[in-house]
PDB file of C-alpha atoms in Angstrom:
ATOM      1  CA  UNK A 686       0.000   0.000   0.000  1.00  0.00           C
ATOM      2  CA  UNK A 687       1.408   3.609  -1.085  1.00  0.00           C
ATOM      3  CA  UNK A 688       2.278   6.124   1.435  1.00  0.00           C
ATOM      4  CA  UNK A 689       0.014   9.077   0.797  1.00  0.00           C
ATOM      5  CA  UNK A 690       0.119  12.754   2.455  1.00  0.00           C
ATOM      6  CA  UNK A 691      -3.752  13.085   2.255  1.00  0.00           C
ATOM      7  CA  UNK A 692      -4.606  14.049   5.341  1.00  0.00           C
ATOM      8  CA  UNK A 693      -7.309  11.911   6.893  1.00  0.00           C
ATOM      9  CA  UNK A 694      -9.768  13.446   9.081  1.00  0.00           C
ATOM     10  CA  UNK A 695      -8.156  13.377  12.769  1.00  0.00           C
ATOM     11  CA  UNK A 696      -4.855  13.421  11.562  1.00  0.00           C
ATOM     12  CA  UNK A 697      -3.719  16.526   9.000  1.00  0.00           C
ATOM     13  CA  UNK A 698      -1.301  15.652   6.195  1.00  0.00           C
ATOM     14  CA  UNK A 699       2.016  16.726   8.279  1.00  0.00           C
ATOM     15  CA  UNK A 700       0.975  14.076  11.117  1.00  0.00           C
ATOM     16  CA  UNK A 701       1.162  10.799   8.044  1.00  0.00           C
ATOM     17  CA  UNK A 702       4.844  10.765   8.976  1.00  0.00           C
ATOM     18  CA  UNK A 703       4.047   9.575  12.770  1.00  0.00           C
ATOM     19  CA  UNK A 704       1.221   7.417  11.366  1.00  0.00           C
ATOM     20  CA  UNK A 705       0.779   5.251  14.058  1.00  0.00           C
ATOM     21  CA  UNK A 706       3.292   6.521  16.563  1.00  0.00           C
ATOM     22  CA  UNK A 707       3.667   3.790  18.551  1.00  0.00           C
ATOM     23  CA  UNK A 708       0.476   4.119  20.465  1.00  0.00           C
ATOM     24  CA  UNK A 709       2.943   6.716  22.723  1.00  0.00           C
ATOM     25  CA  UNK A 710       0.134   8.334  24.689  1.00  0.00           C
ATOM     26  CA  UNK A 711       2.121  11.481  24.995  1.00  0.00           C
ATOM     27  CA  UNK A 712       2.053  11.889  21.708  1.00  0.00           C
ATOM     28  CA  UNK A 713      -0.549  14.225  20.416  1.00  0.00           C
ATOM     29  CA  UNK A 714      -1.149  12.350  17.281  1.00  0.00           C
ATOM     30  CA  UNK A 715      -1.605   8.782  18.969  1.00  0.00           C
ATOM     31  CA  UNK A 716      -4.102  11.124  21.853  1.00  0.00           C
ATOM     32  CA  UNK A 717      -5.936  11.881  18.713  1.00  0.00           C
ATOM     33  CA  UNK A 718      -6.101   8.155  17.229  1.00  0.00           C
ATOM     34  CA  UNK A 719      -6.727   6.635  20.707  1.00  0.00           C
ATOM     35  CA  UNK A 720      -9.837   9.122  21.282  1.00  0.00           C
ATOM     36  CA  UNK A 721     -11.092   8.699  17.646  1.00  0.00           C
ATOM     37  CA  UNK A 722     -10.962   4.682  18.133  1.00  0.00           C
ATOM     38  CA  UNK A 723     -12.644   4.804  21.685  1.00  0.00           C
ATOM     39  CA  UNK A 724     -15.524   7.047  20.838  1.00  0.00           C
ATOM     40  CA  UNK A 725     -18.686   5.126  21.890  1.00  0.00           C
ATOM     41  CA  UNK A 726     -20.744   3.222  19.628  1.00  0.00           C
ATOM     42  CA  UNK A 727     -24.049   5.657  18.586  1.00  0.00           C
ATOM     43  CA  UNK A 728     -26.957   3.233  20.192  1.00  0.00           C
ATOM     44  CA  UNK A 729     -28.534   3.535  17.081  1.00  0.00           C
ATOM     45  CA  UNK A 730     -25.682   1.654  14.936  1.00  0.00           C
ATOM     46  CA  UNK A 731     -25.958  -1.289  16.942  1.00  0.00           C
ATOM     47  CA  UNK A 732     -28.225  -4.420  16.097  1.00  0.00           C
ATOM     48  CA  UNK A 733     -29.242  -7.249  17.619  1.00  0.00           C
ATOM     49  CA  UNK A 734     -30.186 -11.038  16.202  1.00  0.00           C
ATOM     50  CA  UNK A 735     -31.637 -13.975  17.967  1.00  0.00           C
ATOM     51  CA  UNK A 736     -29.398 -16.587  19.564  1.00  0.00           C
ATOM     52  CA  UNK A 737     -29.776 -20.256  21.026  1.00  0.00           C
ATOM     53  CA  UNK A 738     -31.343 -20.585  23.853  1.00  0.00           C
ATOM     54  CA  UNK A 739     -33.700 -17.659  23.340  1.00  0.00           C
ATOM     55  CA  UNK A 740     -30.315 -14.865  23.728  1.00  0.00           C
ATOM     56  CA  UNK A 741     -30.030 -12.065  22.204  1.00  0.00           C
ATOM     57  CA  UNK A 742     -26.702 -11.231  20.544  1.00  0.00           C
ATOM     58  CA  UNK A 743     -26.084  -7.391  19.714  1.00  0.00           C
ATOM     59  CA  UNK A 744     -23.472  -6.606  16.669  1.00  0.00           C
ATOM     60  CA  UNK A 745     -22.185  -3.743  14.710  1.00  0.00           C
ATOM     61  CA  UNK A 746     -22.135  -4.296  10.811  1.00  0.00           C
ATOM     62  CA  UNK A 747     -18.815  -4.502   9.644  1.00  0.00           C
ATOM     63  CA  UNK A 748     -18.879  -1.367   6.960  1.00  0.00           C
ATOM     64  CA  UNK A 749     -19.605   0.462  10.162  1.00  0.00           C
ATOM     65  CA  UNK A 750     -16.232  -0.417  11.178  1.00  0.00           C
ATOM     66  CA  UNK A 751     -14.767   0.301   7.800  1.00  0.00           C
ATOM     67  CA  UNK A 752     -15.872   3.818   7.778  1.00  0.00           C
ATOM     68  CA  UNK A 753     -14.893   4.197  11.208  1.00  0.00           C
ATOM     69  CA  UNK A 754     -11.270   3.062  10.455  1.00  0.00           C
ATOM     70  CA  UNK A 755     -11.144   5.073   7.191  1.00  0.00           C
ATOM     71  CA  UNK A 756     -11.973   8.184   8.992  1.00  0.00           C
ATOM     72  CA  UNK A 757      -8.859   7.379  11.722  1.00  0.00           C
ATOM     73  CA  UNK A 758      -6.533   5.870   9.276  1.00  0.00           C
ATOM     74  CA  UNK A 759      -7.647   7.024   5.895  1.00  0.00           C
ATOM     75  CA  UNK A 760      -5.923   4.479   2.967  1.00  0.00           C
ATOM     76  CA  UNK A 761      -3.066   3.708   5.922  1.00  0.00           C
ATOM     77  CA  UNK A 762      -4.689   0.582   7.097  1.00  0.00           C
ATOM     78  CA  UNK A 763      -5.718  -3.330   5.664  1.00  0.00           C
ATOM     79  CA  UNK A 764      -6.952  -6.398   7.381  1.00  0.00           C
ATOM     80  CA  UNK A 765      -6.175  -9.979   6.578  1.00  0.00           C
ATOM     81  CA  UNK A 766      -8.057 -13.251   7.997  1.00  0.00           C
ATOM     82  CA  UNK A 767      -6.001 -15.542  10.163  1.00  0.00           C
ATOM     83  CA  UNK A 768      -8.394 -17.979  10.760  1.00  0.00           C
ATOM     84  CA  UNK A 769     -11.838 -19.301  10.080  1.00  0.00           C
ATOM     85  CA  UNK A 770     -13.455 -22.007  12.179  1.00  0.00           C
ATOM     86  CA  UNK A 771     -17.054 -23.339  11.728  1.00  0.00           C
ATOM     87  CA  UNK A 772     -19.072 -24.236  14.685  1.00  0.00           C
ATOM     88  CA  UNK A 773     -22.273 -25.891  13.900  1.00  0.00           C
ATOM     89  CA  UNK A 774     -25.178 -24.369  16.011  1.00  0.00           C
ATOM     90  CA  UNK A 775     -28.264 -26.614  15.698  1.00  0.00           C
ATOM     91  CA  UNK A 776     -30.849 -24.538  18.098  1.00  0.00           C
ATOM     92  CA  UNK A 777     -30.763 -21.355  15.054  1.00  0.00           C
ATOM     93  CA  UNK A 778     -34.195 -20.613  14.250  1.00  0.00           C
ATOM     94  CA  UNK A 779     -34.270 -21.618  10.392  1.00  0.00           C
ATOM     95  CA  UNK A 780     -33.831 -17.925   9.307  1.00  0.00           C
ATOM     96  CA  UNK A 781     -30.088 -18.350  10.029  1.00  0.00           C
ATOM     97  CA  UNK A 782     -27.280 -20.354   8.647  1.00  0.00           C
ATOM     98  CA  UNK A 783     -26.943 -23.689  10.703  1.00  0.00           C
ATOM     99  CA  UNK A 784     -23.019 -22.902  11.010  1.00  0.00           C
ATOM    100  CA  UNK A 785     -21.360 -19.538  12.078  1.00  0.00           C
ATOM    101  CA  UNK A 786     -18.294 -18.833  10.848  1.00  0.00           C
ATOM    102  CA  UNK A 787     -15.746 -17.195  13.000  1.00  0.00           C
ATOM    103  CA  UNK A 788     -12.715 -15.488  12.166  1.00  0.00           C
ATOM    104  CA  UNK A 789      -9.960 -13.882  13.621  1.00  0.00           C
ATOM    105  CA  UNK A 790      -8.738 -10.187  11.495  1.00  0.00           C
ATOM    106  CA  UNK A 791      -5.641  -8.094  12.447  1.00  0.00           C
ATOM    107  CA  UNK A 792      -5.636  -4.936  11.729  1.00  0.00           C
ATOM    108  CA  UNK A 793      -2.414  -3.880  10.074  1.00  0.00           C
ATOM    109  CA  UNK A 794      -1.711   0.081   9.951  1.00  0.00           C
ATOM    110  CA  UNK A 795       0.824   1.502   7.654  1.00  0.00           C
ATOM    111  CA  UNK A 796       4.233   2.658   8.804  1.00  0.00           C
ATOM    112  CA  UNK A 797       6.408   3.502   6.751  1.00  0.00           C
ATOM    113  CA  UNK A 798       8.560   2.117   3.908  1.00  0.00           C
TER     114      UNK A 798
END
């Protein structure tokens, strides 16, 4: 991915150099991603689905996360799978898929050639 001086939205275009500093909290750039990436969920963003057992599960759909990360990182960031394991689930009402798929993502920000 190409380093580019656009600036994103929390972090202007003479910041891209720090990118992701480290996480060093005294840094004002990493104060700025850490509040950015903390803000609360809006109440309104987040769903919920039935689960076994009569549970309900709440979620957040992923292209709210996308947008979220493109407004902290702009084009500095990708993801990658690491792993995908199927657990059946039997008790689904028939609405859902009989197996969830879980994966684990990392979230790899750019920085630096």
């Amino acid at each position: 991915m190409a380093k580019t001086d656009e600036p994103t939205a929390l972090v202007p275009a003479d910041d891209h150099d720090l990118l992701v500093p480290g996480l060093a909290t005294d840094n004002p750039a990493a104060k700025r991603l850490m509040k950015a990436l903390t803000r609360a969920t809006p109440k309104k963003i987040i769903k919920s689905r039935p689960g076994p057992g009569g549970m309900r599960f709440a979620y957040v759909h992923w292209s709210w996360i996308v947008q979220r990360l493109n407004e902290v990182f702009g084009p500095t960031w990708g993801r990658e799978v690491t792993s995908i394991d199927r657990i059946p689930l039997p008790e689904l009402p028939p609405r859902h898929d009989r197996d969830r798929a879980t994966a684990e993502r990392r979230l790899r920000p750019y920085l630096g050639p």
